Coordinates of C-alpha atoms in Angstrom, one line a residue:
M1171 CA 64.4 22.6 153.6
D1172 CA 63.6 21.8 156.3
C1173 CA 64.6 22.6 160.1
W1174 CA 65.5 18.3 160.4
S1175 CA 67.3 19.0 157.4
L1176 CA 69.0 22.4 158.7
L1177 CA 69.8 20.5 162.1
L1178 CA 71.0 17.0 161.0
P1179 CA 74.8 19.1 160.1
L1180 CA 74.8 20.5 163.8
L1181 CA 73.8 17.6 165.4
L1182 CA 76.8 15.0 163.6
S1183 CA 79.1 17.6 164.9
V1184 CA 78.5 17.4 168.0
L1185 CA 77.9 14.0 167.8
L1186 CA 82.3 13.8 166.6
S1187 CA 83.7 16.0 169.5
S1188 CA 81.5 13.7 172.1
L1189 CA 84.4 11.3 170.6
S1190 CA 87.4 14.5 171.8
P1191 CA 88.8 15.6 174.6
A1192 CA 88.1 17.7 174.4
T1193 CA 85.1 18.5 175.0
G1194 CA 84.4 15.8 177.7
L1195 CA 81.5 15.1 176.3
R1196 CA 79.2 11.7 176.2
L1197 CA 76.0 11.4 173.9
T1198 CA 77.9 8.4 172.9
D1199 CA 74.5 6.4 175.1
T1200 CA 71.7 6.0 172.7
K1201 CA 69.4 5.1 176.0
L1202 CA 70.6 8.7 177.3
P1203 CA 66.9 9.8 178.2
S1204 CA 66.3 6.2 179.6
T1205 CA 69.4 6.9 181.6
H1206 CA 68.7 10.4 183.1
A1207 CA 65.5 9.2 184.4
K1208 CA 66.7 6.2 186.3
K1209 CA 69.6 8.2 187.2
L1210 CA 66.9 10.5 188.5
I1211 CA 65.6 8.4 190.4
R1212 CA 68.8 6.0 192.3
D1213 CA 70.6 9.3 193.7
L1214 CA 66.9 10.0 195.6
N1215 CA 67.0 6.3 196.8
L1216 CA 64.0 5.7 195.2
F1217 CA 63.0 2.6 193.8
P1218 CA 59.2 2.3 192.3
K1219 CA 58.3 -1.4 191.4
H1220 CA 56.2 -0.2 188.2
S1221 CA 58.0 2.4 185.5
V1222 CA 54.6 3.7 185.3
N1223 CA 50.9 3.3 186.6
I1224 CA 49.5 1.7 184.2
V1225 CA 47.0 -1.1 185.4
D1226 CA 45.2 -4.1 183.7
R1227 CA 41.0 -3.7 183.4
D1228 CA 38.1 -3.2 181.6
V1229 CA 36.1 0.0 181.5
T1230 CA 34.4 -0.5 178.4
N1231 CA 31.5 -1.3 179.9
T1232 CA 31.5 0.5 182.6
S1233 CA 29.4 4.7 181.9
S1234 CA 31.7 7.1 182.5
A1235 CA 28.8 8.9 183.3
A1236 CA 27.1 7.1 186.0
R1237 CA 30.7 7.5 187.9
P1238 CA 30.9 10.1 189.9
K1239 CA 34.5 12.8 188.6
I1240 CA 35.3 13.4 192.3
V1241 CA 35.3 10.6 194.9
E1242 CA 37.5 11.8 197.5
K1243 CA 37.5 10.7 201.3
R1244 CA 38.3 12.4 204.9
F1245 CA 41.9 10.1 206.4
K1246 CA 43.6 10.1 208.6
F1247 CA 46.8 8.3 208.4
P1248 CA 47.3 5.4 210.4
N1249 CA 51.4 6.1 211.5
F1250 CA 50.2 9.8 212.7
V1251 CA 51.4 11.3 216.0
D1252 CA 48.9 13.1 217.3
P1253 CA 49.2 14.6 220.6
D1254 CA 45.9 16.8 220.4
G1255 CA 44.5 13.3 219.6
V1256 CA 42.8 15.6 216.8
S1257 CA 38.9 13.7 215.5
I1258 CA 39.3 13.2 211.6
E1259 CA 37.2 15.2 210.9
D1260 CA 38.2 17.5 213.1
L1261 CA 42.1 17.2 211.0
G1262 CA 40.4 17.8 207.9
H1263 CA 42.7 15.9 205.5
H1264 CA 41.2 14.2 202.1
A1265 CA 42.0 11.7 199.2
G1266 CA 40.8 11.3 196.4
Y1267 CA 41.0 10.6 193.0
Y1268 CA 39.6 13.0 190.0
Q1269 CA 38.3 10.9 186.8
I1270 CA 40.0 12.8 184.4
E1271 CA 37.8 14.3 181.5
H1272 CA 38.9 14.1 178.7
S1273 CA 40.7 10.5 178.9
H1274 CA 40.4 7.0 178.2
D1275 CA 40.4 5.7 181.6
A1276 CA 42.8 8.2 183.8
Q1277 CA 41.9 8.6 186.7
M1278 CA 44.7 11.4 188.9
F1279 CA 45.5 10.8 193.2
Y1280 CA 45.3 14.1 195.5
F1281 CA 45.4 14.9 198.6
F1282 CA 44.1 18.4 199.0
F1283 CA 44.7 19.7 203.9
E1284 CA 42.6 22.2 205.0
S1285 CA 44.5 24.7 206.5
R1286 CA 45.9 24.7 210.3
K1287 CA 45.0 28.5 210.4
S1288 CA 41.6 29.2 208.9
E1289 CA 39.6 28.3 205.5
N1290 CA 39.1 31.3 204.2
D1291 CA 42.8 31.1 203.3
P1292 CA 43.9 30.7 199.7
V1293 CA 43.7 27.4 198.2
V1294 CA 47.5 26.4 197.0
I1295 CA 48.2 23.5 194.5
W1296 CA 51.6 22.5 194.5
L1297 CA 53.6 19.9 191.9
T1298 CA 56.7 18.8 191.7
G1299 CA 58.6 17.9 188.3
G1300 CA 60.8 15.3 187.4
P1301 CA 59.5 15.2 185.2
G1302 CA 57.6 12.1 186.0
C1303 CA 57.7 12.4 189.3
S1304 CA 54.7 12.7 192.5
S1305 CA 54.0 15.5 193.9
E1306 CA 54.2 13.5 198.0
L1307 CA 58.2 13.6 198.1
A1308 CA 57.3 18.3 198.4
L1309 CA 54.5 16.9 201.4
F1310 CA 56.4 14.6 202.9
Y1311 CA 59.9 15.9 202.7
E1312 CA 59.5 20.0 202.3
N1313 CA 56.4 22.1 203.3
G1314 CA 53.6 19.7 204.2
P1315 CA 52.2 19.5 206.6
F1316 CA 54.1 15.7 208.0
K1317 CA 57.9 14.7 208.4
I1318 CA 58.3 11.4 208.8
G1319 CA 59.9 10.5 211.9
E1320 CA 61.3 6.7 213.5
N1321 CA 59.8 3.7 212.0
L1322 CA 57.9 5.8 209.6
T1323 CA 55.8 7.8 212.6
L1324 CA 54.5 10.9 210.5
V1325 CA 54.7 14.4 213.0
W1326 CA 53.5 18.2 212.0
N1327 CA 55.6 19.8 210.3
E1328 CA 55.6 23.3 212.0
Y1329 CA 56.0 24.5 208.1
G1330 CA 54.3 23.2 206.8
W1331 CA 52.0 25.3 204.4
D1332 CA 49.6 24.5 205.0
K1333 CA 49.9 26.6 208.5
A1334 CA 49.0 29.9 205.8
S1335 CA 47.1 27.5 203.2
N1336 CA 44.0 25.5 201.9
L1337 CA 47.4 23.2 199.8
L1338 CA 46.5 21.1 197.2
Y1339 CA 48.9 18.0 195.7
V1340 CA 48.6 16.1 193.3
D1341 CA 49.8 12.9 190.6
Q1342 CA 50.5 14.4 188.2
P1343 CA 51.3 13.8 185.0
T1344 CA 48.7 10.2 185.1
G1345 CA 50.6 7.3 185.6
T1346 CA 52.6 9.1 188.5
G1347 CA 52.3 8.6 192.2
F1348 CA 48.9 7.0 193.0
S1349 CA 47.5 8.0 189.3
Y1350 CA 46.7 5.1 186.6
S1351 CA 45.3 4.4 184.1
S1352 CA 44.5 1.4 181.9
D1353 CA 45.4 3.0 178.5
K1354 CA 48.9 4.7 177.8
S1355 CA 47.1 6.6 175.2
D1356 CA 46.5 8.4 178.5
I1357 CA 50.2 9.7 179.5
R1358 CA 50.3 13.5 178.4
H1359 CA 53.4 13.7 175.6
D1360 CA 53.0 18.0 175.8
E1361 CA 52.3 20.9 178.5
Q1362 CA 48.6 21.2 176.3
G1363 CA 47.6 17.7 177.6
V1364 CA 48.9 17.9 181.2
S1365 CA 46.8 21.7 181.5
D1366 CA 44.1 20.1 179.7
D1367 CA 43.9 17.7 182.5
L1368 CA 45.0 20.2 186.0
Y1369 CA 42.5 22.6 184.2
D1370 CA 39.7 19.6 184.4
F1371 CA 40.8 19.3 188.1
L1372 CA 40.3 21.9 189.2
Q1373 CA 36.7 22.4 188.5
A1374 CA 36.0 19.2 189.8
F1375 CA 38.1 20.2 193.2
F1376 CA 35.7 23.6 193.3
G1377 CA 32.7 21.7 192.4
E1378 CA 33.4 19.3 195.4
H1379 CA 34.3 22.0 197.5
P1380 CA 31.7 25.0 196.7
E1381 CA 33.4 26.9 200.2
L1382 CA 35.9 27.5 198.2
V1383 CA 36.0 28.5 195.3
D1384 CA 35.5 32.0 196.8
N1385 CA 38.9 32.0 198.0
D1386 CA 42.5 33.1 196.7
F1387 CA 43.7 30.5 194.4
Y1388 CA 47.3 29.8 193.4
I1389 CA 49.9 27.9 191.5
T1390 CA 53.2 26.5 193.0
G1391 CA 56.0 24.0 192.0
E1392 CA 59.6 23.3 191.6
S1393 CA 61.4 21.9 188.7
Y1394 CA 60.1 20.7 185.5
A1395 CA 57.1 22.6 186.8
G1396 CA 58.5 25.2 186.2
H1397 CA 57.1 24.1 182.8
Y1398 CA 53.9 22.8 184.1
I1399 CA 52.8 26.5 186.4
P1400 CA 52.6 28.6 183.3
A1401 CA 51.1 26.3 181.1
V1402 CA 48.0 25.5 184.0
A1403 CA 48.5 29.1 185.2
A1404 CA 47.1 29.8 181.6
R1405 CA 44.7 27.8 180.9
V1406 CA 42.7 28.4 184.4
H1407 CA 43.2 32.5 183.6
Q1408 CA 42.1 30.9 179.5
G1409 CA 39.5 28.8 180.8
N1410 CA 38.6 32.1 183.6
K1411 CA 37.6 35.0 180.3
A1412 CA 35.8 32.2 177.9
K1413 CA 33.7 31.2 181.1
E1414 CA 34.1 27.6 180.2
G1415 CA 33.0 26.7 184.2
I1416 CA 33.5 27.8 187.1
H1417 CA 35.5 30.9 187.9
I1418 CA 39.1 30.3 189.9
S1419 CA 40.3 33.0 191.4
L1420 CA 44.2 32.9 190.1
K1421 CA 46.7 35.3 192.1
G1422 CA 49.6 34.4 190.7
F1423 CA 51.7 31.4 190.9
A1424 CA 55.3 30.5 192.1
I1425 CA 58.0 29.1 190.8
G1426 CA 60.9 27.7 192.8
N1427 CA 64.1 26.5 191.4
G1428 CA 61.7 26.5 187.7
L1429 CA 62.7 25.2 183.9
T1430 CA 61.0 27.4 182.3
D1431 CA 62.9 29.3 179.2
P1432 CA 65.7 26.7 178.6
A1433 CA 68.1 28.5 175.6
I1434 CA 68.8 30.9 178.3
Q1435 CA 68.8 28.2 181.8
Y1436 CA 71.5 26.3 179.7
Q1437 CA 73.4 29.1 178.5
A1438 CA 73.9 30.0 182.5
Y1439 CA 74.8 26.4 182.9
T1440 CA 78.8 27.0 182.9
D1441 CA 78.5 30.5 184.5
Y1442 CA 77.2 29.0 187.2
A1443 CA 79.3 26.6 187.2
L1444 CA 83.0 28.7 186.7
E1445 CA 81.8 31.5 189.3
M1446 CA 80.6 29.1 192.0
G1447 CA 84.1 27.6 191.2
L1448 CA 83.5 24.3 190.2
I1449 CA 85.0 24.6 186.7
K1450 CA 88.0 26.3 184.8
E1451 CA 89.0 29.0 182.6
S1452 CA 90.0 26.0 180.3
Q1453 CA 87.4 23.4 181.2
Y1454 CA 84.9 26.9 180.5
K1455 CA 85.6 27.5 177.2
R1456 CA 85.9 23.3 175.6
I1457 CA 81.9 22.6 177.4
N1458 CA 81.0 26.5 175.9
L1459 CA 82.2 25.6 172.6
I1460 CA 78.2 22.9 172.6
L1461 CA 75.8 26.2 172.9
P1462 CA 75.7 27.9 169.7
V1463 CA 74.9 24.0 168.5
C1464 CA 72.2 24.2 171.7
E1465 CA 70.6 27.5 171.4
A1466 CA 70.1 26.0 167.2
A1467 CA 68.9 22.9 168.1
I1468 CA 66.5 25.0 171.0
K1469 CA 65.3 27.0 168.5
L1470 CA 64.4 24.9 165.9
C1471 CA 62.5 23.2 168.9
G1472 CA 59.9 26.4 169.2
T1473 CA 59.4 25.9 166.1
D1474 CA 60.1 22.8 164.3
G1475 CA 59.2 20.7 167.7
T1476 CA 59.4 17.6 166.6
I1477 CA 62.3 15.5 166.5
S1478 CA 64.5 18.7 166.2
C1479 CA 63.2 19.0 169.9
M1480 CA 64.4 15.7 170.9
A1481 CA 68.6 16.4 169.4
A1482 CA 67.7 19.7 171.3
Y1483 CA 67.2 17.3 174.9
L1484 CA 70.7 15.4 173.5
V1485 CA 73.1 18.0 172.8
C1486 CA 71.6 20.3 175.3
N1487 CA 71.2 17.7 177.9
G1488 CA 75.3 18.2 176.9
I1489 CA 76.8 20.2 178.8
F1490 CA 75.6 20.0 182.3
S1491 CA 76.7 16.1 181.6
S1492 CA 80.5 18.3 180.4
I1493 CA 80.0 20.5 184.2
L1494 CA 78.6 16.4 186.4
S1495 CA 81.8 14.3 184.2
S1496 CA 84.3 18.0 185.6
V1497 CA 83.9 18.1 189.3
G1498 CA 83.2 14.6 190.1
D1499 CA 80.5 13.4 193.3
I1500 CA 78.6 16.6 193.7
N1501 CA 75.7 16.6 194.5
Y1502 CA 74.4 18.9 191.5
Y1503 CA 70.9 19.7 193.5
D1504 CA 72.9 20.8 196.5
I1505 CA 77.0 21.8 195.6
R1506 CA 77.1 22.5 199.0
K1507 CA 76.8 18.5 199.9
E1508 CA 79.2 15.1 198.0
C1509 CA 76.6 12.4 196.4
I1510 CA 77.3 9.4 198.1
G1511 CA 77.8 6.2 195.0
S1512 CA 74.9 7.0 193.4
L1513 CA 73.4 8.7 196.2
C1514 CA 72.3 12.0 196.8
Y1515 CA 69.3 12.1 199.0
D1516 CA 67.5 9.1 200.7
F1517 CA 63.6 8.7 200.0
S1518 CA 63.3 5.7 200.0
D1519 CA 60.7 6.1 203.4
M1520 CA 58.4 7.9 201.5
E1521 CA 58.2 4.7 199.1
T1522 CA 57.6 2.5 202.2
L1523 CA 55.5 3.9 203.9
L1524 CA 53.2 4.9 201.1
N1525 CA 53.0 1.2 199.6
K1526 CA 52.0 -0.2 202.7
K1527 CA 48.4 -1.9 202.9
S1528 CA 47.4 0.4 205.8
V1529 CA 48.4 3.6 204.5
R1530 CA 47.4 2.5 201.0
Q1531 CA 43.3 1.3 203.1
A1532 CA 43.5 5.1 204.7
L1533 CA 43.7 6.9 201.3
G1534 CA 41.4 4.8 199.7
V1535 CA 43.1 4.4 196.9
G1536 CA 43.1 -0.1 196.9
D1537 CA 45.8 -2.3 194.7
I1538 CA 46.9 0.7 193.2
E1539 CA 51.0 0.6 193.4
F1540 CA 53.0 3.7 194.2
V1541 CA 55.0 4.9 191.7
S1542 CA 57.8 7.8 193.3
C1543 CA 59.3 8.6 189.9
S1544 CA 58.0 8.1 186.3
T1545 CA 61.0 7.3 183.9
S1546 CA 58.4 6.6 181.1
V1547 CA 56.7 9.6 182.1
Y1548 CA 60.3 10.9 182.1
Q1549 CA 60.5 10.1 178.5
A1550 CA 57.2 10.9 177.2
L1551 CA 57.7 14.6 177.6
L1552 CA 61.6 14.9 176.1
M1553 CA 60.0 16.8 172.5
D1554 CA 58.0 18.9 175.7
W1555 CA 61.4 19.6 177.8
M1556 CA 63.2 22.2 175.2
R1557 CA 59.8 24.8 175.5
N1558 CA 60.1 28.3 176.5
L1559 CA 56.9 27.8 179.1
E1560 CA 58.0 32.0 179.3
T1561 CA 56.2 32.5 176.1
G1562 CA 52.2 33.1 177.4
I1563 CA 53.8 34.7 181.2
P1564 CA 53.6 38.2 180.7
E1565 CA 50.3 37.9 179.5
L1566 CA 49.9 37.1 182.6
L1567 CA 51.3 39.5 184.4
G1568 CA 49.6 42.0 181.9
D1569 CA 46.2 41.2 183.9
G1570 CA 47.8 42.0 186.8
I1571 CA 48.5 38.1 187.8
K1572 CA 51.7 37.8 190.0
L1573 CA 55.2 35.8 189.3
L1574 CA 57.1 34.5 192.2
V1575 CA 60.6 33.1 190.8
Y1576 CA 62.5 31.3 193.8
A1577 CA 65.8 29.6 193.3
G1578 CA 68.1 28.9 196.1
E1579 CA 71.7 30.3 195.5
Y1580 CA 73.7 26.5 196.1
D1581 CA 71.6 24.6 193.5
L1582 CA 73.4 23.6 190.0
I1583 CA 70.7 21.8 188.1
C1584 CA 68.0 24.8 188.1
N1585 CA 69.9 27.9 189.4
W1586 CA 69.6 30.5 189.8
L1587 CA 72.0 33.0 187.5
G1588 CA 69.3 31.0 184.0
N1589 CA 66.5 31.0 186.5
W1590 CA 67.4 35.3 187.3
R1591 CA 68.0 35.3 183.1
W1592 CA 65.3 34.5 181.7
V1593 CA 63.3 37.2 184.1
H1594 CA 65.4 40.0 183.2
A1595 CA 65.3 39.8 180.1
M1596 CA 62.1 38.9 179.4
E1597 CA 59.6 41.3 177.0
W1598 CA 57.0 43.0 178.9
N1599 CA 54.9 45.8 180.2
G1600 CA 56.7 46.5 183.6
K1601 CA 60.5 45.0 182.2
E1602 CA 61.7 48.6 182.0
Q1603 CA 61.1 49.5 185.6
F1604 CA 61.8 45.4 186.9
N1605 CA 64.6 45.0 186.1
A1606 CA 65.4 49.0 187.3
S1607 CA 64.7 48.4 190.1
S1608 CA 66.3 47.9 193.5
E1609 CA 67.2 44.4 195.5
V1610 CA 65.9 44.6 199.1
P1611 CA 67.3 41.9 201.8
F1612 CA 64.7 39.2 202.6
E1613 CA 64.8 38.9 206.6
V1614 CA 63.2 35.8 207.7
A1615 CA 63.1 36.3 212.5
G1616 CA 65.6 39.3 212.1
T1617 CA 67.7 37.5 209.3
E1618 CA 68.9 37.7 205.6
A1619 CA 66.8 34.7 204.0
G1620 CA 67.2 35.7 200.6
I1621 CA 68.0 38.7 198.0
L1622 CA 64.7 40.5 197.1
K1623 CA 63.7 42.6 193.5
S1624 CA 60.1 43.2 192.6
Y1625 CA 58.3 46.2 190.5
G1626 CA 54.8 45.0 190.4
P1627 CA 53.7 41.8 189.5
L1628 CA 56.7 39.6 189.7
S1629 CA 58.7 39.2 192.0
F1630 CA 62.8 36.8 192.0
L1631 CA 63.0 35.6 195.6
K1632 CA 67.1 34.4 195.6
V1633 CA 67.5 32.2 199.2
H1634 CA 70.8 32.1 200.8
D1635 CA 71.7 28.4 202.1
A1636 CA 69.8 26.4 200.0
G1637 CA 69.7 23.8 197.1
H1638 CA 67.2 22.7 194.7
M1639 CA 64.9 21.8 197.1
V1640 CA 64.1 25.5 198.8
P1641 CA 61.6 24.5 201.5
M1642 CA 63.1 21.6 203.0
D1643 CA 66.4 23.5 203.3
Q1644 CA 65.3 27.2 204.1
P1645 CA 61.8 25.6 205.9
M1646 CA 60.7 29.4 208.0
A1647 CA 61.9 31.3 205.5
A1648 CA 59.6 29.6 202.4
L1649 CA 57.0 29.3 204.6
E1650 CA 56.9 33.1 205.5
M1651 CA 57.9 33.9 201.7
L1652 CA 55.1 32.1 201.0
K1653 CA 52.8 33.5 203.7
R1654 CA 53.9 37.6 202.9
W1655 CA 53.3 36.6 199.0
T1656 CA 49.6 35.5 199.1
E1657 CA 49.7 38.8 201.6
G1658 CA 51.1 41.1 198.7
S1659 CA 53.6 41.8 201.6
L1660 CA 56.5 40.6 200.2
R1661 CA 58.7 43.2 200.6
E1662 CA 58.6 43.7 203.9
T1663 CA 59.8 42.3 207.4
A1664 CA 57.5 39.2 209.5
R1665 CA 54.9 41.2 211.6
D1666 CA 55.6 38.1 213.8
P1667 CA 58.4 36.9 212.7
E1668 CA 58.2 34.6 217.3
S1669 CA 54.9 32.9 215.4
L1670 CA 57.1 31.1 213.9
V1671 CA 59.5 29.5 215.9
S1672 CA 57.4 28.9 219.0
S1673 CA 56.3 25.2 218.8
M1674 CA 60.4 24.6 218.7

């Protein structure tokens, strides 16, 4: 009997139970993944014109060998309010396209911001999740050099991560943001494709910037990047060990409010919701009836890897949907807040800004329109959703590559409790010592900004007064976290906290 035959009776029982008010599950919509993707986008007040950046152009007579791997330009946003009048050369801001090597015609767009402090600062790449959302969400609303001001002007972000690193933002997977292709087969469906593309990009980027090759390198991001980040870290480490190309000085990777080990994290949904007073005990018990089916479906996804992964997505997201149906208009990215109708955050200024003709000209993207979040990319990765990406992490830790898992305490969708549990359950050579280590306050500017636990290369930080997007909710603490972690002093108190607020 195959795996699908084993799963089918379980899934049918779930579908039947969805008709009963006893569980509150709502799995009757056959377009559920599409509905989820559209809701994700609308909740952020984003309205991309296209579902994916697939463009109409003929490349049949164009030799890939004749095209440069990377086309990069220095630029300055036309709406940047710069009181110092810094030149484009001195500003050190770059935008570019990478011709993805193992693709038909995929072009990966990226931003690169030189450190405002020192060219010797580490190189940090940021990956936004979704899946299918552009990293420009973080650039303008979390940890980039700018914040969007009145009338779409850009002003310096005093807590931008370019104050402590040479900072990269990449629109990926293909079809997201300004990244595009003329061939739908370039859309990626798993972490193998995602990580290979990013590894090839990094090889080309460091080839373009040899002055940065010896700098420490860190991979960061949040949400569904809890899948991307471990996969990319493993791919870079593999390339280094096999001497495939340029040696990338990978020192660590950081996952913020991520989805990494679904089996453990989906179990934590009801526990977190009950602990935070979002659901009652009776609702907790009813929703938990689905847990054994969710766990079985995820297990089959890990071994079978085909239709069982779609079944796991449908079944397990019934847990999350049931919680939401019980709590009304709560903002699942930050349970302290409410959504007004379908609006949980308003990120529409970013979309308007990046689709302005003057901005597109400055960036060199031509007529490519900005796709803030791609429903097509989201759906293409459905078979990847319930995969466990924790499995490759122990080897990285064993080889001394650092991992920081951090989570805002008020996020529901990728809550701190689920992240805490998978980190503690992970089998690695320092598990016993890490689990036995004490929690210590993480202090920033004389205030406790979180609770930290660490041993050897592994650290976990629960961030106070923050939701899903920690750098947006706690920008000072997030920048200090990055600085101390990359410097190897995460457990220490900031030496000069006044410098963080001197410009306020």
